[in-house]
Short mmCIF file of C-alpha atoms in Angstrom, two decimals:
data_model
loop_
_atom_site.label_atom_id
_atom_site.label_comp_id
_atom_site.label_asym_id
_atom_site.label_seq_id
_atom_site.Cartn_x
_atom_site.Cartn_y
_atom_site.Cartn_z
CA UNK A 1 138.75 2.47 140.04
CA UNK A 2 138.98 -1.31 139.76
CA UNK A 3 138.35 -2.18 136.12
CA UNK A 4 136.60 -5.16 134.56
CA UNK A 5 138.41 -7.64 132.34
CA UNK A 6 135.29 -8.01 130.17
CA UNK A 7 133.95 -4.70 128.86
CA UNK A 8 130.30 -3.67 128.99
CA UNK A 9 128.53 -2.46 125.85
CA UNK A 10 126.09 0.43 125.40
CA UNK A 11 124.16 0.81 122.15
CA UNK A 12 122.67 4.20 121.22
CA UNK A 13 119.89 4.17 118.63
CA UNK A 14 117.70 6.96 117.28
CA UNK A 15 114.08 7.21 116.23
CA UNK A 16 111.43 9.49 114.70
CA UNK A 17 113.87 11.78 112.88
CA UNK A 18 117.56 12.14 112.14
CA UNK A 19 119.82 14.89 113.54
CA UNK A 20 118.47 14.57 117.08
CA UNK A 21 121.98 14.58 118.52
CA UNK A 22 122.90 10.94 119.16
CA UNK A 23 126.58 11.89 118.86
CA UNK A 24 126.31 14.57 121.55
CA UNK A 25 124.33 12.29 123.89
CA UNK A 26 126.82 9.44 123.38
CA UNK A 27 129.74 11.85 123.93
CA UNK A 28 128.10 13.33 127.04
CA UNK A 29 127.53 9.89 128.51
CA UNK A 30 131.13 8.95 127.75
CA UNK A 31 132.36 12.10 129.49
CA UNK A 32 130.19 11.39 132.58
CA UNK A 33 131.43 7.80 132.84
CA UNK A 34 135.06 8.90 132.35
CA UNK A 35 134.56 11.47 135.11
CA UNK A 36 133.59 8.58 137.40
CA UNK A 37 136.85 6.78 136.65
CA UNK A 38 135.77 4.35 133.92
CA UNK A 39 137.81 3.83 130.75
CA UNK A 40 135.42 4.59 127.90
CA UNK A 41 135.51 4.75 124.12
CA UNK A 42 132.80 5.43 121.55
CA UNK A 43 132.38 4.03 118.05
CA UNK A 44 130.07 5.00 115.19
CA UNK A 45 128.31 2.59 112.84
CA UNK A 46 127.20 4.47 109.72
CA UNK A 47 124.65 2.84 107.40
CA UNK A 48 125.73 4.51 104.16
CA UNK A 49 127.50 2.44 101.50
CA UNK A 50 130.48 4.78 101.07
CA UNK A 51 133.62 3.05 102.35
CA UNK A 52 134.39 6.22 104.34
CA UNK A 53 133.26 9.89 104.30
CA UNK A 54 136.50 10.95 102.57
CA UNK A 55 134.89 11.40 99.15
CA UNK A 56 131.63 12.93 100.42
CA UNK A 57 130.89 16.58 99.70
CA UNK A 58 131.01 18.56 102.98
CA UNK A 59 127.59 19.99 102.06
CA UNK A 60 126.30 16.41 102.09
CA UNK A 61 127.73 15.19 105.37
CA UNK A 62 129.59 18.00 107.16
CA UNK A 63 133.33 17.82 107.74
CA UNK A 64 135.38 14.68 107.31
CA UNK A 65 137.19 14.00 110.58
CA UNK A 66 140.61 12.29 110.56
CA UNK A 67 141.94 10.05 113.34
CA UNK A 68 145.57 9.67 114.42
CA UNK A 69 145.95 6.46 112.43
CA UNK A 70 144.65 8.12 109.26
CA UNK A 71 141.02 6.99 109.10
CA UNK A 72 138.63 9.39 107.36
CA UNK A 73 135.52 9.32 109.52
CA UNK A 74 132.21 10.90 110.40
CA UNK A 75 132.31 14.23 112.26
CA UNK A 76 130.79 12.55 115.35
CA UNK A 77 134.22 11.08 116.10
CA UNK A 78 135.37 14.66 116.60
CA UNK A 79 132.71 15.04 119.31
CA UNK A 80 133.88 11.81 120.93
CA UNK A 81 137.48 13.03 121.14
CA UNK A 82 136.56 16.55 122.27
CA UNK A 83 134.40 15.22 125.12
CA UNK A 84 136.58 12.28 126.21
CA UNK A 85 140.00 13.86 125.58
CA UNK A 86 140.93 10.44 124.22
CA UNK A 87 142.10 9.63 120.69
CA UNK A 88 139.96 7.41 118.46
CA UNK A 89 141.11 5.15 115.63
CA UNK A 90 139.83 3.48 112.47
CA UNK A 91 138.27 0.83 114.73
CA UNK A 92 135.94 3.54 116.07
CA UNK A 93 134.33 4.13 112.67
CA UNK A 94 132.45 1.54 110.62
CA UNK A 95 130.38 2.01 107.45
CA UNK A 96 128.16 -0.38 105.54
CA UNK A 97 130.48 0.08 102.58
CA UNK A 98 133.45 -1.14 104.61
CA UNK A 99 131.45 -4.09 106.00
CA UNK A 100 130.32 -5.26 102.56
CA UNK A 101 133.77 -4.65 101.08
CA UNK A 102 135.32 -6.96 103.70
CA UNK A 103 132.68 -9.67 103.26
CA UNK A 104 132.95 -9.61 99.47
CA UNK A 105 136.76 -9.79 99.65
CA UNK A 106 136.45 -12.85 101.91
CA UNK A 107 133.99 -14.45 99.50
CA UNK A 108 136.33 -13.85 96.56
CA UNK A 109 139.18 -15.52 98.45
CA UNK A 110 137.00 -18.54 99.18
CA UNK A 111 136.94 -17.97 102.95
CA UNK A 112 133.30 -19.06 103.14
CA UNK A 113 134.05 -22.42 101.51
CA UNK A 114 131.46 -22.07 98.79
CA UNK A 115 128.53 -21.26 101.10
CA UNK A 116 125.84 -18.81 100.05
CA UNK A 117 126.83 -15.42 101.49
CA UNK A 118 123.90 -13.67 103.18
CA UNK A 119 123.10 -10.65 105.33
CA UNK A 120 122.49 -13.07 108.21
CA UNK A 121 124.88 -14.46 109.33
CA UNK A 122 127.79 -13.12 107.23
CA UNK A 123 127.12 -9.37 107.27
CA UNK A 124 125.90 -9.40 110.87
CA UNK A 125 128.92 -11.47 111.96
CA UNK A 126 131.27 -8.94 110.38
CA UNK A 127 129.45 -6.08 112.14
CA UNK A 128 129.76 -8.02 115.43
CA UNK A 129 133.47 -8.53 114.84
CA UNK A 130 133.94 -4.79 114.26
CA UNK A 131 131.96 -3.86 117.38
CA UNK A 132 134.09 -6.20 119.52
CA UNK A 133 137.47 -5.04 118.16
CA UNK A 134 137.78 -2.24 120.70
CA UNK A 135 136.56 -4.45 123.55
CA UNK A 136 139.14 -7.10 122.74
CA UNK A 137 142.04 -4.67 123.32
CA UNK A 138 141.56 -4.72 127.08
CA UNK A 139 141.91 -0.92 127.13
CA UNK A 140 138.30 -0.12 127.99
CA UNK A 141 135.68 -0.87 130.63
CA UNK A 142 132.76 0.42 128.58
CA UNK A 143 132.23 0.58 124.80
CA UNK A 144 129.52 2.97 123.58
CA UNK A 145 128.30 2.18 120.05
CA UNK A 146 126.25 4.78 118.20
CA UNK A 147 124.08 3.51 115.34
CA UNK A 148 123.71 6.11 112.59
CA UNK A 149 120.38 6.82 110.95
CA UNK A 150 116.91 6.13 112.32
CA UNK A 151 115.24 2.92 113.50
CA UNK A 152 113.05 1.64 110.66
CA UNK A 153 115.45 2.73 107.90
CA UNK A 154 116.08 -0.12 105.48
CA UNK A 155 119.84 0.47 105.51
CA UNK A 156 120.00 0.27 109.33
CA UNK A 157 118.32 -3.14 109.63
CA UNK A 158 121.54 -5.24 109.61
CA UNK A 159 122.92 -3.15 112.49
CA UNK A 160 119.70 -3.46 114.51
CA UNK A 161 119.70 -7.24 113.99
CA UNK A 162 123.33 -7.38 115.06
CA UNK A 163 122.52 -5.53 118.29
CA UNK A 164 119.67 -7.96 118.96
CA UNK A 165 122.08 -10.87 118.61
CA UNK A 166 124.80 -9.21 120.68
CA UNK A 167 122.58 -8.23 123.62
CA UNK A 168 121.43 -11.88 123.79
CA UNK A 169 124.98 -13.25 123.48
CA UNK A 170 126.49 -10.86 126.04
CA UNK A 171 123.99 -11.81 128.68
CA UNK A 172 122.15 -9.89 131.37
CA UNK A 173 123.78 -6.73 132.82
CA UNK A 174 126.54 -6.73 130.16
CA UNK A 175 124.81 -4.47 127.64
CA UNK A 176 122.32 -1.63 127.55
CA UNK A 177 120.22 -0.03 124.80
CA UNK A 178 119.61 3.73 124.90
CA UNK A 179 117.00 5.00 122.47
CA UNK A 180 117.03 8.69 121.56
CA UNK A 181 113.72 9.96 120.30
CA UNK A 182 111.64 13.11 119.74
CA UNK A 183 108.74 14.36 121.88
CA UNK A 184 107.29 17.18 119.76
CA UNK A 185 105.23 20.07 121.10
CA UNK A 186 102.08 20.93 119.14
CA UNK A 187 101.41 24.62 119.60
CA UNK A 188 97.83 24.33 118.27
CA UNK A 189 96.79 22.04 121.12
CA UNK A 190 99.48 23.14 123.59
CA UNK A 191 100.55 19.53 124.15
CA UNK A 192 103.66 17.40 124.19
CA UNK A 193 103.00 14.34 122.05
CA UNK A 194 104.36 10.91 123.07
CA UNK A 195 102.94 8.91 120.15
CA UNK A 196 106.00 9.37 117.86
CA UNK A 197 108.21 7.95 120.61
CA UNK A 198 105.80 5.07 121.24
CA UNK A 199 105.84 4.17 117.54
CA UNK A 200 109.63 4.40 117.41
CA UNK A 201 110.05 2.10 120.43
CA UNK A 202 107.50 -0.30 118.96
CA UNK A 203 109.50 -0.43 115.71
CA UNK A 204 112.59 -1.24 117.75
CA UNK A 205 110.71 -3.99 119.62
CA UNK A 206 109.51 -5.48 116.32
CA UNK A 207 113.19 -6.07 115.59
CA UNK A 208 113.57 -7.87 118.90
CA UNK A 209 115.19 -5.07 120.91
CA UNK A 210 113.84 -3.57 124.13
CA UNK A 211 115.16 -0.09 124.93
CA UNK A 212 116.43 0.14 128.52
CA UNK A 213 116.71 3.94 128.65
CA UNK A 214 114.80 6.62 126.75
CA UNK A 215 116.45 9.97 126.06
CA UNK A 216 113.82 12.37 124.77
CA UNK A 217 114.70 15.43 122.70
CA UNK A 218 112.17 18.10 123.50
CA UNK A 219 111.74 21.88 123.47
CA UNK A 220 109.73 21.83 126.71
CA UNK A 221 110.23 20.17 130.08
CA UNK A 222 108.44 16.83 130.37
CA UNK A 223 105.81 16.87 133.16
CA UNK A 224 105.76 13.86 135.49
CA UNK A 225 102.63 12.51 133.85
CA UNK A 226 104.25 12.59 130.39
CA UNK A 227 107.31 10.74 131.71
CA UNK A 228 105.02 8.20 133.39
CA UNK A 229 103.10 7.69 130.15
CA UNK A 230 106.33 7.16 128.19
CA UNK A 231 107.58 4.69 130.79
CA UNK A 232 104.32 2.73 130.77
CA UNK A 233 103.88 2.46 127.02
CA UNK A 234 107.58 1.98 126.20
CA UNK A 235 108.27 -0.63 128.91
CA UNK A 236 111.00 1.30 130.75
CA UNK A 237 111.37 2.41 134.37
CA UNK A 238 110.16 5.94 135.16
CA UNK A 239 113.64 7.00 136.27
CA UNK A 240 115.00 5.73 132.94
CA UNK A 241 113.09 8.38 130.97
CA UNK A 242 115.58 11.23 130.53
CA UNK A 243 114.74 14.56 128.93
CA UNK A 244 117.28 16.31 126.73
CA UNK A 245 116.44 19.91 125.98
CA UNK A 246 118.35 22.37 123.83
CA UNK A 247 121.30 23.93 125.70
CA UNK A 248 123.13 27.21 125.13
CA UNK A 249 126.23 25.12 124.30
CA UNK A 250 126.72 21.42 123.62
CA UNK A 251 129.22 21.34 126.49
CA UNK A 252 126.36 21.88 128.98
CA UNK A 253 124.58 18.70 127.88
CA UNK A 254 126.58 16.33 130.17
CA UNK A 255 125.55 18.38 133.22
CA UNK A 256 121.88 18.56 132.18
CA UNK A 257 121.88 14.77 131.83
CA UNK A 258 123.82 14.28 135.09
CA UNK A 259 121.19 16.30 136.98
CA UNK A 260 118.72 13.57 136.00
CA UNK A 261 121.09 10.80 137.17
CA UNK A 262 121.64 9.61 133.60
CA UNK A 263 125.10 8.21 134.33
CA UNK A 264 123.88 6.49 137.50
CA UNK A 265 120.93 4.93 135.64
CA UNK A 266 123.31 3.57 133.00
CA UNK A 267 125.82 2.19 135.51
CA UNK A 268 123.05 0.46 137.50
CA UNK A 269 121.74 -1.04 134.27
CA UNK A 270 125.21 -2.47 133.63
CA UNK A 271 125.60 -3.63 137.26
CA UNK A 272 128.62 -1.37 137.77
CA UNK A 273 129.54 0.59 140.94
CA UNK A 274 128.22 4.14 141.27
CA UNK A 275 130.02 5.09 144.48
CA UNK A 276 132.78 7.22 142.90
CA UNK A 277 131.62 10.81 142.50
CA UNK A 278 132.40 12.36 139.09
CA UNK A 279 135.25 14.88 138.80
CA UNK A 280 134.07 17.88 136.78
CA UNK A 281 136.82 20.34 137.75
CA UNK A 282 138.23 20.94 134.24
CA UNK A 283 134.80 21.12 132.59
CA UNK A 284 133.36 23.51 135.15
CA UNK A 285 136.31 25.87 134.76
CA UNK A 286 135.95 25.69 130.97
CA UNK A 287 132.21 26.42 131.10
CA UNK A 288 132.68 29.26 133.57
CA UNK A 289 135.25 30.93 131.28
CA UNK A 290 133.10 30.23 128.23
CA UNK A 291 129.99 31.82 129.75
CA UNK A 292 131.78 34.79 131.36
CA UNK A 293 134.30 36.12 128.82
CA UNK A 294 136.27 39.27 129.62
CA UNK A 295 136.92 40.16 125.97
CA UNK A 296 135.27 39.77 122.58
CA UNK A 297 136.79 39.60 119.11
CA UNK A 298 135.57 38.74 115.63
CA UNK A 299 137.52 36.39 113.38
CA UNK A 300 136.73 35.91 109.69
CA UNK A 301 136.62 32.29 108.53
CA UNK A 302 137.27 32.47 104.79
CA UNK A 303 136.14 29.28 103.05
CA UNK A 304 133.94 27.86 100.33
CA UNK A 305 131.62 25.66 102.44
CA UNK A 306 130.52 28.40 104.84
CA UNK A 307 126.79 27.96 104.15
CA UNK A 308 126.97 24.69 106.13
CA UNK A 309 128.83 25.47 109.34
CA UNK A 310 129.28 21.75 110.12
CA UNK A 311 131.78 21.70 107.24
CA UNK A 312 134.22 23.42 109.62
CA UNK A 313 132.93 21.89 112.88
CA UNK A 314 136.34 21.06 114.37
CA UNK A 315 137.63 24.57 113.64
CA UNK A 316 134.73 26.33 115.35
CA UNK A 317 134.97 23.97 118.34
CA UNK A 318 138.74 24.59 118.54
CA UNK A 319 137.93 28.31 118.71
CA UNK A 320 135.52 27.59 121.57
CA UNK A 321 138.13 25.63 123.56
CA UNK A 322 140.92 28.17 123.04
CA UNK A 323 138.61 31.15 123.59
CA UNK A 324 137.68 29.85 127.06
CA UNK A 325 141.37 29.60 127.92
CA UNK A 326 141.80 33.22 126.79
CA UNK A 327 138.57 34.27 128.58
CA UNK A 328 137.36 35.66 125.27
CA UNK A 329 134.22 35.36 123.20
CA UNK A 330 135.18 34.60 119.59
CA UNK A 331 132.54 35.61 117.09
CA UNK A 332 133.06 33.90 113.72
CA UNK A 333 132.28 35.91 110.59
CA UNK A 334 131.51 33.40 107.82
CA UNK A 335 132.98 34.74 104.57
CA UNK A 336 132.32 32.85 101.33
CA UNK A 337 135.57 33.04 99.36
CA UNK A 338 133.67 32.90 96.06
CA UNK A 339 132.21 36.34 96.79
CA UNK A 340 135.54 38.05 97.53
CA UNK A 341 136.96 40.48 94.96
CA UNK A 342 139.69 43.11 95.01
CA UNK A 343 136.95 45.73 95.11
CA UNK A 344 135.04 44.40 98.13
CA UNK A 345 137.75 42.75 100.24
CA UNK A 346 138.12 45.73 102.58
CA UNK A 347 134.38 45.75 103.24
CA UNK A 348 134.17 41.93 103.58
CA UNK A 349 136.88 41.90 106.27
CA UNK A 350 136.22 45.28 107.86
CA UNK A 351 136.60 45.23 111.64
CA UNK A 352 137.83 41.65 112.07
CA UNK A 353 140.72 41.03 114.46
CA UNK A 354 141.95 37.88 112.73
CA UNK A 355 141.51 35.82 109.57
CA UNK A 356 141.45 32.04 109.25
CA UNK A 357 141.92 30.73 105.71
CA UNK A 358 140.09 27.44 105.74
CA UNK A 359 141.03 24.04 104.31
CA UNK A 360 139.27 22.50 101.32
CA UNK A 361 139.65 20.89 97.91
CA UNK A 362 139.13 22.02 94.33
CA UNK A 363 139.47 25.34 92.53
CA UNK A 364 136.16 27.00 93.42
CA UNK A 365 136.66 30.13 95.53
CA UNK A 366 140.46 29.95 95.33
CA UNK A 367 140.99 33.46 93.95
CA UNK A 368 138.95 34.93 96.81
CA UNK A 369 141.15 33.14 99.33
CA UNK A 370 144.29 34.48 97.61
CA UNK A 371 142.89 38.02 97.73
CA UNK A 372 142.10 37.55 101.45
CA UNK A 373 145.64 36.30 102.17
CA UNK A 374 147.11 39.26 100.32
CA UNK A 375 144.91 41.70 102.26
CA UNK A 376 145.84 40.08 105.58
CA UNK A 377 149.58 40.07 104.82
CA UNK A 378 149.69 43.70 103.67
CA UNK A 379 147.54 44.99 106.54
CA UNK A 380 149.26 43.04 109.34
CA UNK A 381 146.07 41.21 110.34
CA UNK A 382 146.75 38.04 112.39
CA UNK A 383 146.21 35.13 110.02
CA UNK A 384 146.16 31.35 110.35
CA UNK A 385 146.06 29.20 107.21
CA UNK A 386 145.14 25.53 107.58
CA UNK A 387 146.10 22.89 104.96
CA UNK A 388 144.86 24.45 101.69
CA UNK A 389 144.95 27.72 103.62
CA UNK A 390 148.74 27.42 103.99
CA UNK A 391 149.03 26.60 100.30
CA UNK A 392 146.97 29.69 99.44
CA UNK A 393 149.36 31.83 101.52
CA UNK A 394 152.30 30.34 99.61
CA UNK A 395 150.68 30.98 96.21
CA UNK A 396 149.85 34.58 97.16
CA UNK A 397 153.40 35.19 98.37
CA UNK A 398 154.90 33.73 95.19
CA UNK A 399 152.67 35.91 93.01
CA UNK A 400 152.88 39.22 94.85
CA UNK A 401 156.28 39.15 96.56
CA UNK A 402 158.43 36.88 94.40
CA UNK A 403 156.82 38.24 91.22
CA UNK A 404 155.64 34.91 89.77
CA UNK A 405 152.29 36.15 88.47
CA UNK A 406 151.18 32.69 87.28
CA UNK A 407 152.31 30.81 90.39
CA UNK A 408 149.70 28.26 91.43
CA UNK A 409 149.05 24.81 92.80
CA UNK A 410 149.24 21.88 90.43
CA UNK A 411 145.86 20.88 91.88
CA UNK A 412 144.29 23.99 90.34
CA UNK A 413 146.46 24.44 87.22
CA UNK A 414 148.59 21.62 85.83
CA UNK A 415 150.15 24.00 83.29
CA UNK A 416 151.40 26.62 85.77
CA UNK A 417 155.05 27.55 85.14
CA UNK A 418 155.56 27.99 88.90
CA UNK A 419 153.94 25.12 90.83
CA UNK A 420 154.79 26.33 94.32
CA UNK A 421 152.36 23.62 95.46
CA UNK A 422 152.81 20.29 93.73
CA UNK A 423 151.76 16.65 93.94
CA UNK A 424 153.65 14.24 96.15
CA UNK A 425 155.92 12.06 93.99
CA UNK A 426 154.39 8.80 95.18
CA UNK A 427 150.88 10.06 94.36
CA UNK A 428 151.40 11.16 90.75
CA UNK A 429 150.17 7.89 89.26
CA UNK A 430 147.20 7.44 91.62
CA UNK A 431 143.75 7.80 90.05
CA UNK A 432 141.42 6.80 92.92
CA UNK A 433 140.34 9.65 95.18
CA UNK A 434 139.55 7.62 98.29
CA UNK A 435 142.33 6.83 100.74
CA UNK A 436 145.20 8.12 98.56
CA UNK A 437 146.28 11.12 100.59
CA UNK A 438 148.79 11.82 103.32
CA UNK A 439 146.56 10.99 106.27
CA UNK A 440 146.81 10.81 110.04
CA UNK A 441 149.69 11.68 112.37
CA UNK A 442 152.98 12.83 110.83
CA UNK A 443 156.05 14.11 112.64
CA UNK A 444 157.10 17.73 112.40
CA UNK A 445 160.34 19.26 113.64
CA UNK A 446 160.20 22.95 114.52
CA UNK A 447 163.01 25.45 113.99
CA UNK A 448 164.65 26.53 117.21
CA UNK A 449 163.93 30.10 118.38
CA UNK A 450 161.01 30.40 115.92
CA UNK A 451 157.63 31.79 116.98
CA UNK A 452 156.04 28.38 116.34
CA UNK A 453 158.50 26.66 118.70
CA UNK A 454 157.50 29.08 121.46
CA UNK A 455 153.81 28.42 120.72
CA UNK A 456 154.23 24.64 121.06
CA UNK A 457 157.00 24.87 123.67
CA UNK A 458 158.61 21.94 121.88
CA UNK A 459 160.77 21.18 118.84
CA UNK A 460 159.07 17.89 117.91
CA UNK A 461 155.32 17.57 117.40
CA UNK A 462 152.78 15.17 115.88
CA UNK A 463 149.85 16.54 113.87
CA UNK A 464 147.13 15.07 111.67
CA UNK A 465 147.07 15.51 107.89
CA UNK A 466 144.55 15.17 105.07
CA UNK A 467 145.92 16.26 101.69
CA UNK A 468 147.76 15.13 98.56
CA UNK A 469 149.60 18.30 97.50
CA UNK A 470 152.70 19.75 99.19
CA UNK A 471 154.80 22.88 99.25
CA UNK A 472 157.39 22.63 96.45
CA UNK A 473 160.81 22.71 98.15
CA UNK A 474 162.39 24.08 94.94
CA UNK A 475 161.04 27.49 95.99
CA UNK A 476 162.08 27.35 99.65
CA UNK A 477 165.28 29.42 99.30
CA UNK A 478 163.43 32.30 97.60
CA UNK A 479 160.71 32.20 100.26
CA UNK A 480 163.25 32.31 103.08
CA UNK A 481 165.21 35.15 101.46
CA UNK A 482 162.02 37.20 101.34
CA UNK A 483 160.90 36.51 104.90
CA UNK A 484 158.40 33.64 104.57
CA UNK A 485 160.23 30.85 106.35
CA UNK A 486 159.68 27.09 106.55
CA UNK A 487 159.86 26.73 110.34
CA UNK A 488 158.41 23.22 110.47
CA UNK A 489 159.41 20.18 108.42
CA UNK A 490 158.87 16.47 108.48
CA UNK A 491 162.22 15.11 109.75
CA UNK A 492 162.18 12.09 107.41
CA UNK A 493 160.91 13.56 104.14
CA UNK A 494 161.85 17.27 104.54
CA UNK A 495 158.30 18.13 103.43
CA UNK A 496 157.34 21.62 104.60
CA UNK A 497 154.73 21.59 107.36
CA UNK A 498 154.72 25.20 108.60
CA UNK A 499 155.38 28.61 107.02
CA UNK A 500 155.87 31.66 109.22
CA UNK A 501 156.25 35.27 108.06
CA UNK A 502 159.21 36.87 109.79
CA UNK A 503 158.05 40.51 109.63
CA UNK A 504 154.34 39.97 110.24
CA UNK A 505 152.80 40.09 113.76
CA UNK A 506 151.13 36.69 113.16
CA UNK A 507 151.01 35.14 109.70
CA UNK A 508 151.30 31.35 110.03
CA UNK A 509 150.33 28.61 107.61
CA UNK A 510 150.24 24.94 108.63
CA UNK A 511 149.92 21.99 106.25
CA UNK A 512 148.21 19.88 108.93
CA UNK A 513 144.87 20.19 110.72
CA UNK A 514 145.49 21.39 114.30
CA UNK A 515 141.74 21.60 114.93
CA UNK A 516 141.49 17.79 115.06
CA UNK A 517 143.57 17.66 118.25
CA UNK A 518 141.74 20.35 120.20
CA UNK A 519 139.60 19.17 123.14
CA UNK A 520 137.89 20.75 126.14
CA UNK A 521 140.65 19.52 128.44
CA UNK A 522 143.50 20.27 125.97
CA UNK A 523 142.83 23.36 123.80
CA UNK A 524 145.25 23.53 120.87
CA UNK A 525 148.19 25.94 121.40
CA UNK A 526 147.96 27.26 117.81
CA UNK A 527 144.38 28.41 118.33
CA UNK A 528 145.27 29.92 121.71
CA UNK A 529 148.18 31.86 120.20
CA UNK A 530 146.02 32.95 117.24
CA UNK A 531 143.31 34.33 119.56
CA UNK A 532 145.97 36.06 121.70
CA UNK A 533 147.41 37.70 118.57
CA UNK A 534 143.92 38.76 117.47
CA UNK A 535 143.25 40.21 120.93
CA UNK A 536 146.47 42.23 120.77
CA UNK A 537 145.58 43.44 117.26
CA UNK A 538 142.12 44.43 118.49
CA UNK A 539 143.58 46.40 121.40
CA UNK A 540 146.02 48.17 119.08
CA UNK A 541 143.17 49.08 116.72
CA UNK A 542 141.14 50.51 119.61
CA UNK A 543 144.11 52.58 120.80
CA UNK A 544 144.67 53.85 117.27
CA UNK A 545 140.98 54.76 116.90
CA UNK A 546 141.08 56.59 120.27
CA UNK A 547 144.13 58.62 119.21
CA UNK A 548 142.42 59.60 115.95
CA UNK A 549 139.39 60.90 117.87
CA UNK A 550 141.66 62.93 120.15
#
């Protein structure tokens, strides 16, 4: 594919209500355009005043996603990477807090030469600069920009005004506005209602922006007359009204949109060639395996944010990717660690083929996680601990194998006599919570002939981190002598990255977040190996149960 020197820009806005799925639509479009040979990236503009989502409660905003270069971002960036199989960066995530922070810092330095600093032009110019950062690299043909929130929100107005300016500055055929909106079905009258969409488009037009394509979220197919009505009253072509119904999996959405020529409509709107047919080979194989599994297992996800499943979005999606590779349906049992006790642990985890001890922060639900790790270790249940999950496994081992009853993490108990998990030296004097952790890609060297080396088929890997506390190397010798071995370390700092139990079928803790690197095209090897171990455990349990019946 011959690429353009000047990138084209697509802006995705939303109306009527939040949570319509702008991130999935943007990701699906990106995947379709990539499949046609275009180099695509997606960025998110979030209207909240937080500098980044790093300090937000997962119940408030879902998981915090981390990029390779260490940016703490919105979970939509996870969708972008999973669909595009392309890494994002801090340039792909912008918040109002970061915009204002930059503008205020410039004003304090005197960069504006004493002028009155205003939303227009100073804030809008900074937003424009951020939008164009990715385009200026020369790495992309098309930049998709998703605007968070809903048209008409006060906090979104500077972004909408910026888009108005940019579409005018870029010129005809160089930009496109896609508006995602809701067409509700009223059961009482048995009708699909277009008025909410009309009002939403009108609000957008009042800000000086004409939507070029409408993507309508609906629970029912749109009849031709409804599409014609939307086209007429929203000033778009009939073929540019695209319906987006609920799918059995988010990974079907690109195909549902492609069936309506969504990618072709967009490319024509940008005056780009449509002659190259999309290559869906990898996705079709993935979907076929996903929809037709040969096996089924249940894995317990033990965490403290389980009432909002989006808190562990990347983990559940990593299960989906790896499960398709293993031709297995993975059913997740959500187990709130705060409810786990010594008395009910057997019942809470009865019948599961594997246990994932989830990441997190703070001391709530920690004891339940320790009890779960102990149960998994003693009963030979395949277990994967991620970040805090690895630290929990270390604490449990120190208490119940090494005999240090009061062993703990310094994060939970500063007075513990055995801080098997302690604060990084260069973080001990830091008081701010935001941006103070070990973030982004860090090197890890794997021990030769270890199980983890066979899983990765490599001795040197790069994985993403998000934490402040580390395994205390003062305890490493005792751990190794008792069979819990540090099989992965950072080659520069000697910080422990991976613990692996020598006598256990599969008991692995990793300090990093492998789920962030899992995509449809590249499922993560740790999740594949974990599911394979759980499958083997499940088969062994079935054989044992059969023998008992005999």
